[in-house]
Short mmCIF file of C-alpha atoms in Angstrom, two decimals:
data_model
loop_
_atom_site.label_atom_id
_atom_site.label_comp_id
_atom_site.label_asym_id
_atom_site.label_seq_id
_atom_site.Cartn_x
_atom_site.Cartn_y
_atom_site.Cartn_z
CA MET A 1 18.38 31.45 -22.81
CA LYS A 2 17.17 27.89 -23.06
CA PHE A 3 13.53 26.92 -22.59
CA ASN A 4 12.13 23.51 -21.88
CA LYS A 5 9.79 22.83 -24.79
CA LEU A 6 7.52 20.46 -22.89
CA THR A 7 7.02 22.92 -20.02
CA THR A 8 6.23 25.68 -22.53
CA TRP A 9 3.70 23.56 -24.40
CA ILE A 10 2.04 22.44 -21.17
CA PHE A 11 1.65 26.06 -20.05
CA ILE A 12 0.25 27.07 -23.45
CA SER A 13 -2.17 24.12 -23.27
CA LEU A 14 -3.28 25.20 -19.81
CA VAL A 15 -4.12 28.71 -21.03
CA LEU A 16 -5.83 27.39 -24.16
CA GLY A 17 -7.87 24.99 -22.05
CA ILE A 18 -9.17 27.88 -19.95
CA VAL A 19 -10.02 29.98 -23.03
CA VAL A 20 -11.69 27.18 -24.97
CA GLY A 21 -13.55 25.96 -21.89
CA TYR A 22 -14.86 29.46 -21.21
CA ILE A 23 -16.04 29.85 -24.82
CA CYS A 24 -17.78 26.46 -24.74
CA ASN A 25 -19.41 27.28 -21.39
CA THR A 26 -20.74 30.66 -22.49
CA THR A 27 -21.98 29.45 -25.89
CA ALA A 28 -23.65 26.26 -24.62
CA PRO A 29 -27.47 26.65 -24.67
CA ASP A 30 -27.90 24.83 -21.37
CA ALA A 31 -26.08 22.80 -18.71
CA ALA A 32 -26.79 19.50 -20.46
CA ALA A 33 -25.18 20.75 -23.67
CA ALA A 34 -22.16 21.98 -21.70
CA LYS A 35 -21.74 18.55 -20.11
CA GLU A 36 -22.04 16.89 -23.52
CA THR A 37 -19.29 19.13 -24.92
CA ALA A 38 -17.13 18.55 -21.85
CA SER A 39 -17.46 14.79 -22.30
CA TYR A 40 -15.46 15.01 -25.55
CA PHE A 41 -12.68 16.91 -23.80
CA SER A 42 -12.81 14.40 -20.94
CA ALA A 43 -12.33 11.56 -23.41
CA LEU A 44 -9.00 13.05 -24.51
CA ALA A 45 -7.96 13.61 -20.90
CA ASP A 46 -8.92 10.03 -20.02
CA ILE A 47 -6.81 8.68 -22.88
CA PHE A 48 -3.75 10.50 -21.54
CA LEU A 49 -4.42 9.35 -17.97
CA ARG A 50 -4.87 5.76 -19.18
CA MET A 51 -1.51 5.88 -20.94
CA VAL A 52 0.08 7.14 -17.73
CA LYS A 53 -1.60 4.47 -15.61
CA MET A 54 -0.44 1.70 -17.94
CA ILE A 55 3.23 2.45 -17.09
CA ILE A 56 2.97 3.11 -13.34
CA ALA A 57 2.84 -0.52 -12.12
CA PRO A 58 5.83 -1.82 -14.13
CA LEU A 59 7.75 1.40 -13.42
CA VAL A 60 7.26 1.14 -9.65
CA PHE A 61 8.06 -2.58 -9.65
CA ALA A 62 11.19 -2.31 -11.79
CA THR A 63 12.70 0.72 -10.02
CA LEU A 64 12.01 -0.60 -6.51
CA VAL A 65 13.31 -4.13 -7.17
CA SER A 66 16.37 -2.74 -8.92
CA GLY A 67 16.98 -0.38 -6.01
CA ILE A 68 16.72 -3.05 -3.33
CA ALA A 69 18.94 -5.40 -5.29
CA SER A 70 21.49 -2.59 -5.62
CA LEU A 71 21.38 -1.83 -1.90
CA GLY A 72 21.74 -5.50 -0.98
CA ASP A 73 21.21 -4.59 2.69
CA THR A 74 17.94 -4.98 4.60
CA LYS A 75 19.21 -2.58 7.27
CA ALA A 76 19.63 0.16 4.67
CA VAL A 77 16.07 -0.35 3.45
CA GLY A 78 14.75 -0.23 7.01
CA ARG A 79 16.74 2.91 7.77
CA ILE A 80 15.46 4.68 4.65
CA GLY A 81 11.90 3.60 5.48
CA LEU A 82 12.10 5.00 9.02
CA LYS A 83 13.51 8.31 7.82
CA ALA A 84 10.80 8.54 5.18
CA MET A 85 7.99 7.87 7.67
CA ALA A 86 9.44 10.42 10.11
CA TRP A 87 9.40 13.06 7.36
CA PHE A 88 5.90 12.07 6.23
CA VAL A 89 4.35 12.20 9.71
CA THR A 90 5.98 15.55 10.49
CA ALA A 91 4.90 17.05 7.16
CA SER A 92 1.33 15.77 7.65
CA PHE A 93 1.14 17.32 11.13
CA VAL A 94 2.45 20.68 9.89
CA SER A 95 0.02 20.62 6.94
CA LEU A 96 -2.95 20.02 9.21
CA LEU A 97 -1.83 22.78 11.58
CA LEU A 98 -1.58 25.23 8.69
CA GLY A 99 -5.06 24.26 7.52
CA LEU A 100 -6.47 24.95 10.99
CA PHE A 101 -4.50 28.20 11.29
CA TRP A 102 -5.66 29.75 8.01
CA ALA A 103 -9.28 28.64 8.45
CA ASN A 104 -9.34 30.28 11.90
CA VAL A 105 -7.60 33.45 10.73
CA LEU A 106 -9.46 34.02 7.45
CA HIS A 107 -12.91 32.59 8.33
CA PRO A 108 -13.82 31.84 4.68
CA GLY A 109 -17.15 30.30 5.62
CA GLN A 110 -18.64 33.25 7.49
CA SER A 111 -19.16 35.52 4.48
CA MET A 112 -20.20 32.96 1.86
CA ASN A 113 -23.96 33.61 2.05
CA LEU A 114 -24.64 30.40 0.14
CA PRO A 115 -27.90 28.46 0.47
CA LEU A 116 -27.44 25.60 2.90
CA PRO A 117 -28.19 22.09 1.66
CA GLU A 118 -30.98 20.07 3.21
CA ALA A 119 -30.00 18.56 6.54
CA GLY A 120 -30.58 15.06 5.23
CA ALA A 121 -28.91 15.59 1.87
CA ALA A 122 -26.46 12.86 0.94
CA THR A 123 -23.03 13.23 -0.62
CA ASN A 124 -23.03 9.64 -1.98
CA LEU A 125 -19.43 9.26 -0.85
CA LYS A 126 -18.49 5.77 0.35
CA THR A 127 -17.14 6.66 3.78
CA SER A 128 -17.27 2.99 4.73
CA ALA A 129 -14.31 2.52 2.39
CA LEU A 130 -12.21 4.53 4.83
CA ASN A 131 -11.29 2.06 7.54
CA PHE A 132 -7.83 1.90 9.09
CA LYS A 133 -8.11 -1.82 9.86
CA ASP A 134 -9.12 -2.63 6.30
CA PHE A 135 -6.39 -0.35 5.02
CA ILE A 136 -3.73 -2.34 6.91
CA VAL A 137 -5.10 -5.61 5.51
CA ASN A 138 -5.30 -4.25 1.98
CA VAL A 139 -1.67 -3.14 2.04
CA PHE A 140 -0.79 -6.78 1.39
CA PRO A 141 -1.80 -8.05 -2.07
CA LYS A 142 -3.63 -11.31 -2.58
CA SER A 143 -2.51 -11.24 -6.20
CA ILE A 144 0.28 -9.18 -7.72
CA PHE A 145 -1.58 -9.20 -11.03
CA GLU A 146 -4.68 -7.76 -9.39
CA ALA A 147 -2.54 -5.12 -7.65
CA MET A 148 -0.88 -4.14 -10.91
CA SER A 149 -4.13 -4.07 -12.86
CA GLY A 150 -5.60 -1.71 -10.27
CA ASN A 151 -2.40 0.34 -9.84
CA SER A 152 -2.46 -0.30 -6.08
CA VAL A 153 0.90 1.31 -5.42
CA LEU A 154 1.28 0.16 -1.81
CA GLN A 155 0.51 -3.45 -2.71
CA ILE A 156 3.01 -3.28 -5.56
CA VAL A 157 5.59 -1.88 -3.13
CA VAL A 158 5.05 -4.75 -0.68
CA PHE A 159 5.44 -7.41 -3.39
CA SER A 160 8.47 -5.59 -4.82
CA LEU A 161 10.09 -5.57 -1.37
CA PHE A 162 9.75 -9.34 -1.09
CA PHE A 163 10.89 -9.82 -4.67
CA GLY A 164 13.84 -7.45 -4.27
CA PHE A 165 15.07 -9.04 -1.03
CA ALA A 166 14.73 -12.52 -2.52
CA LEU A 167 16.60 -11.46 -5.65
CA SER A 168 19.41 -9.81 -3.67
CA SER A 169 19.90 -13.03 -1.70
CA LEU A 170 20.65 -14.94 -4.90
CA LYS A 171 24.39 -14.69 -5.44
CA ASP A 172 24.63 -17.06 -8.40
CA ALA A 173 24.71 -16.25 -12.11
CA THR A 174 20.92 -16.56 -12.39
CA GLY A 175 20.37 -13.89 -9.73
CA LYS A 176 22.84 -11.52 -11.36
CA ALA A 177 21.22 -12.06 -14.76
CA MET A 178 17.78 -11.22 -13.36
CA VAL A 179 19.10 -8.07 -11.69
CA THR A 180 20.60 -6.98 -15.00
CA THR A 181 17.32 -7.71 -16.79
CA ILE A 182 15.30 -5.65 -14.34
CA GLU A 183 17.78 -2.78 -14.53
CA GLU A 184 17.32 -2.80 -18.30
CA LEU A 185 13.56 -2.88 -17.77
CA VAL A 186 13.89 0.37 -15.81
CA HIS A 187 15.55 2.01 -18.81
CA VAL A 188 12.82 0.73 -21.12
CA MET A 189 10.06 2.06 -18.84
CA ILE A 190 11.75 5.46 -18.63
CA ARG A 191 11.89 5.59 -22.44
CA ILE A 192 8.18 4.71 -22.60
CA THR A 193 7.55 7.46 -20.06
CA ASP A 194 9.24 9.94 -22.41
CA TYR A 195 6.92 8.86 -25.21
CA VAL A 196 3.79 9.14 -23.05
CA MET A 197 4.78 12.58 -21.72
CA LYS A 198 4.77 13.94 -25.27
CA PHE A 199 0.98 13.71 -25.02
CA ALA A 200 0.90 15.69 -21.75
CA PRO A 201 -0.05 19.03 -23.39
CA VAL A 202 -3.07 17.37 -25.00
CA GLY A 203 -4.13 15.83 -21.69
CA VAL A 204 -3.67 19.12 -19.84
CA PHE A 205 -5.67 21.07 -22.42
CA ALA A 206 -8.52 18.55 -22.38
CA ALA A 207 -8.71 18.26 -18.58
CA VAL A 208 -8.83 22.03 -18.03
CA ALA A 209 -11.25 22.64 -20.91
CA ALA A 210 -13.62 19.97 -19.58
CA ALA A 211 -13.67 21.47 -16.07
CA ILE A 212 -14.23 25.06 -17.27
CA THR A 213 -16.87 24.01 -19.82
CA VAL A 214 -19.02 22.52 -17.06
CA GLN A 215 -18.28 24.89 -14.19
CA GLY A 216 -17.54 28.14 -16.00
CA LEU A 217 -15.37 30.92 -14.62
CA GLY A 218 -18.30 32.45 -12.74
CA VAL A 219 -18.12 29.82 -10.03
CA LEU A 220 -14.66 31.12 -9.13
CA SER A 221 -16.05 34.53 -8.20
CA THR A 222 -18.83 32.98 -6.12
CA TYR A 223 -16.34 30.95 -4.13
CA ALA A 224 -13.53 33.54 -4.28
CA ALA A 225 -13.15 33.73 -0.47
CA LEU A 226 -12.83 29.97 -0.10
CA ILE A 227 -10.55 29.43 -3.10
CA GLY A 228 -8.36 32.44 -2.28
CA SER A 229 -8.02 31.44 1.38
CA PHE A 230 -7.18 27.86 0.49
CA TYR A 231 -4.54 28.81 -2.07
CA LEU A 232 -3.03 31.27 0.40
CA GLY A 233 -2.76 28.36 2.82
CA LEU A 234 -1.14 26.23 0.10
CA ALA A 235 1.35 29.04 -0.62
CA SER A 236 2.35 29.10 3.04
CA LEU A 237 2.74 25.32 3.04
CA TRP A 238 4.98 25.52 -0.03
CA LEU A 239 7.17 28.04 1.79
CA VAL A 240 7.44 25.75 4.81
CA LEU A 241 8.28 22.73 2.65
CA ILE A 242 10.83 24.69 0.64
CA ALA A 243 12.40 26.00 3.86
CA ALA A 244 12.67 22.43 5.19
CA GLY A 245 14.21 21.38 1.88
CA TYR A 246 16.65 24.28 2.03
CA VAL A 247 17.87 23.14 5.46
CA VAL A 248 18.85 19.78 3.96
CA LEU A 249 19.64 20.60 0.32
CA LYS A 250 20.83 24.21 0.68
CA LYS A 251 20.67 26.19 -2.58
CA ARG A 252 20.17 23.03 -4.62
CA VAL A 253 16.54 23.07 -3.48
CA PHE A 254 15.85 25.75 -6.13
CA THR A 255 17.37 23.57 -8.82
CA LEU A 256 15.06 20.75 -7.72
CA LEU A 257 12.02 23.01 -7.83
CA GLY A 258 12.97 24.11 -11.32
CA LEU A 259 13.22 20.50 -12.42
CA VAL A 260 9.84 19.44 -11.02
CA LYS A 261 7.94 22.29 -12.65
CA GLU A 262 6.71 19.96 -15.39
CA PRO A 263 5.22 17.25 -13.14
CA THR A 264 3.79 19.96 -10.88
CA ILE A 265 2.00 21.65 -13.79
CA ILE A 266 0.77 18.27 -15.04
CA ALA A 267 -0.56 17.43 -11.56
CA PHE A 268 -2.21 20.85 -11.25
CA SER A 269 -3.83 20.73 -14.69
CA THR A 270 -5.12 17.16 -14.52
CA ALA A 271 -5.72 17.02 -10.72
CA SER A 272 -4.07 13.60 -10.88
CA SER A 273 -1.01 12.54 -8.89
CA GLU A 274 -0.69 9.45 -11.08
CA ALA A 275 -0.28 11.64 -14.18
CA ALA A 276 2.72 13.33 -12.59
CA TYR A 277 4.36 10.21 -11.11
CA PRO A 278 6.51 9.05 -14.08
CA LYS A 279 7.79 12.55 -14.84
CA THR A 280 8.51 13.21 -11.15
CA MET A 281 10.62 10.07 -11.02
CA GLU A 282 12.50 11.08 -14.16
CA GLN A 283 13.22 14.60 -12.87
CA LEU A 284 14.45 13.29 -9.50
CA GLU A 285 16.90 11.12 -11.40
CA LYS A 286 18.14 14.21 -13.25
CA PHE A 287 18.54 15.97 -9.92
CA GLY A 288 20.89 13.22 -8.82
CA VAL A 289 18.72 11.07 -6.56
CA LYS A 290 19.77 7.43 -6.83
CA ASP A 291 17.18 5.10 -8.31
CA GLU A 292 17.02 2.89 -5.22
CA VAL A 293 15.92 5.85 -3.08
CA THR A 294 13.42 7.22 -5.61
CA GLY A 295 11.93 3.79 -6.27
CA PHE A 296 11.37 3.19 -2.55
CA VAL A 297 10.50 6.61 -1.09
CA LEU A 298 8.32 8.07 -3.87
CA PRO A 299 5.70 5.26 -3.87
CA MET A 300 5.53 5.45 -0.07
CA GLY A 301 5.02 9.20 -0.35
CA TYR A 302 2.06 8.70 -2.64
CA ALA A 303 0.34 6.83 0.18
CA PHE A 304 1.59 8.62 3.30
CA ASN A 305 2.86 12.08 2.30
CA LEU A 306 -0.16 13.89 0.88
CA ASP A 307 0.61 17.34 2.25
CA GLY A 308 -1.84 19.22 0.04
CA SER A 309 -4.63 16.78 0.87
CA MET A 310 -3.96 17.13 4.60
CA ILE A 311 -4.20 20.92 4.64
CA TYR A 312 -7.39 20.64 2.58
CA GLN A 313 -9.07 18.28 5.02
CA ALA A 314 -8.54 20.52 8.05
CA PHE A 315 -9.49 23.60 6.04
CA ALA A 316 -12.67 22.06 4.59
CA ILE A 317 -13.99 20.82 7.94
CA LEU A 318 -13.59 24.23 9.61
CA PHE A 319 -15.11 25.92 6.55
CA ILE A 320 -18.25 23.79 6.87
CA ALA A 321 -18.44 24.53 10.61
CA GLN A 322 -18.21 28.27 9.89
CA VAL A 323 -20.91 28.14 7.21
CA TYR A 324 -23.31 26.54 9.69
CA GLY A 325 -22.22 28.87 12.52
CA ILE A 326 -20.93 26.00 14.66
CA GLU A 327 -18.17 26.95 17.08
CA MET A 328 -15.31 24.52 17.51
CA SER A 329 -13.12 25.01 20.57
CA PHE A 330 -9.35 24.73 20.49
CA MET A 331 -9.44 21.32 22.15
CA THR A 332 -12.08 20.11 19.70
CA GLN A 333 -9.94 21.23 16.78
CA LEU A 334 -6.91 19.53 18.31
CA SER A 335 -8.90 16.31 18.64
CA MET A 336 -9.97 16.65 15.01
CA LEU A 337 -6.33 17.07 13.99
CA LEU A 338 -5.38 13.83 15.74
CA VAL A 339 -8.31 11.99 14.13
CA LEU A 340 -7.25 13.22 10.69
CA MET A 341 -3.64 12.15 11.34
CA VAL A 342 -4.86 8.57 11.74
CA SER A 343 -7.85 8.37 9.39
CA SER A 344 -6.06 9.99 6.47
CA LYS A 345 -3.54 7.14 6.36
CA GLY A 346 -6.31 5.01 4.93
CA MET A 347 -6.69 7.28 1.89
CA ALA A 348 -4.61 5.17 -0.47
CA GLY A 349 -6.80 3.44 -3.03
CA VAL A 350 -10.01 5.20 -1.93
CA SER A 351 -11.87 7.03 -4.69
CA ARG A 352 -12.07 10.82 -4.10
CA ALA A 353 -10.01 10.17 -1.00
CA SER A 354 -9.80 13.68 0.50
CA LEU A 355 -13.56 14.20 0.25
CA VAL A 356 -14.17 10.77 1.77
CA VAL A 357 -11.94 11.57 4.75
CA VAL A 358 -13.79 14.85 5.34
CA ALA A 359 -17.19 13.15 4.99
CA ALA A 360 -16.18 10.45 7.48
CA THR A 361 -14.82 12.98 9.99
CA LEU A 362 -17.74 15.44 9.99
CA PRO A 363 -20.21 13.24 11.95
CA MET A 364 -17.58 12.57 14.64
CA PHE A 365 -17.74 16.25 15.60
CA LYS A 366 -21.48 16.69 15.09
CA LEU A 367 -21.06 18.59 11.84
CA PRO A 368 -23.61 18.00 9.03
CA GLU A 369 -22.16 15.86 6.26
CA ALA A 370 -24.45 17.68 3.83
CA GLY A 371 -22.21 20.75 4.24
CA LEU A 372 -19.69 19.00 2.02
CA LEU A 373 -22.09 19.54 -0.88
CA LEU A 374 -21.22 23.24 -0.72
CA ILE A 375 -17.69 22.59 -1.92
CA MET A 376 -18.08 19.44 -3.99
CA GLY A 377 -19.04 21.51 -7.02
CA ILE A 378 -15.73 23.38 -7.02
CA ASP A 379 -13.62 20.56 -5.59
CA VAL A 380 -11.86 20.11 -8.93
CA PHE A 381 -10.30 23.58 -8.58
CA LEU A 382 -9.22 22.85 -5.01
CA ASP A 383 -7.99 19.40 -6.03
CA MET A 384 -5.69 20.94 -8.64
CA GLY A 385 -3.84 22.90 -5.96
CA ARG A 386 -3.58 20.13 -3.41
CA THR A 387 -2.42 17.60 -6.02
CA ALA A 388 0.35 19.92 -7.20
CA THR A 389 1.35 20.41 -3.56
CA ASN A 390 1.57 16.65 -3.06
CA VAL A 391 4.06 16.45 -5.95
CA ILE A 392 6.24 19.21 -4.46
CA GLY A 393 6.12 17.60 -1.01
CA ASN A 394 7.09 14.15 -2.26
CA SER A 395 9.88 15.51 -4.46
CA LEU A 396 11.42 17.41 -1.55
CA ALA A 397 11.05 14.44 0.80
CA THR A 398 12.71 12.03 -1.63
CA ALA A 399 15.61 14.40 -2.33
CA ALA A 400 16.14 15.15 1.38
CA ILE A 401 16.24 11.46 2.32
CA ALA A 402 18.67 10.79 -0.52
CA LYS A 403 20.89 13.54 0.85
CA TRP A 404 20.79 12.06 4.37
CA GLU A 405 21.66 8.64 2.98
CA GLY A 406 24.57 9.93 0.90
CA LYS A 407 22.75 8.88 -2.27
CA LEU A 408 22.37 12.29 -3.88
CA GLY A 409 24.73 12.78 -6.81
CA PRO A 410 25.31 15.82 -9.00
CA THR A 411 22.52 17.25 -11.11
CA VAL A 412 22.76 16.04 -14.71
CA LEU A 413 22.46 19.53 -16.18
CA ASP A 414 25.17 21.85 -17.41
CA ALA A 415 25.88 25.03 -15.48
CA ASP A 416 23.67 27.25 -17.64
CA GLU A 417 20.67 24.97 -17.30
CA ALA A 418 21.13 24.68 -13.54
CA ASP A 419 21.31 28.47 -13.20
CA GLU A 420 18.20 28.84 -15.34
CA ALA A 421 16.29 26.29 -13.27
CA GLU A 422 17.18 28.14 -10.08
CA ALA A 423 16.52 31.60 -11.49
CA SER A 424 13.19 30.67 -13.06
CA VAL A 425 11.65 29.06 -10.01
CA GLU A 426 12.35 31.72 -7.36
CA PRO A 427 10.05 34.40 -8.88
CA VAL A 428 7.36 31.75 -9.42
CA PHE A 429 7.01 31.11 -5.70
CA ALA A 430 7.23 34.81 -4.89
CA SER A 431 4.46 35.59 -7.37
CA GLN A 432 2.35 32.68 -6.10
CA ALA A 433 2.08 34.25 -2.65
CA THR A 434 1.26 37.64 -4.19
CA ALA A 435 -1.42 36.11 -6.43
CA ALA A 436 -3.01 34.29 -3.51
CA GLU A 437 -3.17 37.56 -1.57
CA GLY A 438 -4.78 39.23 -4.57
CA ILE A 439 -7.46 36.55 -4.90
CA LYS A 440 -8.26 36.82 -1.19
CA ALA A 441 -8.52 40.60 -1.41
#
């Protein structure tokens, strides 16, 4: 049986990070010493994340421009964009519904017995940054260099669209030469991605060790009801997404899930979607998705298809209401769902976006913003799950749209590897649901 060495090392690093973090937390004389120790782990994690961020802008630009130039048809781009947005909106709505459903069924906030924060306590989250009007304006870059330096994916996408259409309209030798150059740039960026991903186990170890060193494992038992309920909700969302993928991709959906294990583990361990982006793109290419579809749909998904973040927002708001004993009627919850559908689309580029959306929504329904302080301390553990879910959701969406467009080729694995990918992933999802039930119990 063949094993993917990188996946194995990432998993080992994840376990080591938990063990080392626990040892550092228990041996630290006080909280300040624990934070000091964690800062050294965080430095390693930051180095890995910086290396990932340095390749995202040129990777998005090169793949998207190359894809548009290859399509050579504005109608095809528009058609793919409409299909992508239809999938994203539907997935967001389903994610929010699941968040409301599980929060109402499990009532994680009623049995917490945690001390309530002061009514006037502040979260220091910049909710003013979440503004749909400003979001629309900021989609369009005032400088491509500024957009690339800040890794503003949507702004890079907009510039790349203009650049790609302009390049495809050039039919002379110069245009063809530029297309060839950019296609070669894609190959170079993918090779750089391979080099950077070799450091993924180090980044995973450091990120997990830093979080456990500061928080400790004890916080997990204190918030067991909340964490268990949320991960049970995530497990149900994964099943829904996989079922939707199965309708389009049939049995190949399990091969896809086997391929995206690495970026999913990276996203979970680092709680960073950016860290998983290059590897996700590479694995989609192995699955057979054409570069023009991946380069266009995946960046859009990072802005509009945050399934894990959506379920978290609905879940967190109802949790806070339950902790304070505030009843929310069905119609009020439905109104909240519609508000989140709109406000969450401004998340792109906002620091700690999911928390900011929750903080901005709470006052609209007369819920104390200070209640968010109850979960901010463990948000890193919740963020790990929702970030991994975002990777799964975007991978399935990209593959499904490629299938609809007739741009899904054969998987570039031999038969044994394909069978292994399918066989290895099915028990993972079965055990995930079982584990979530166990945590809740």
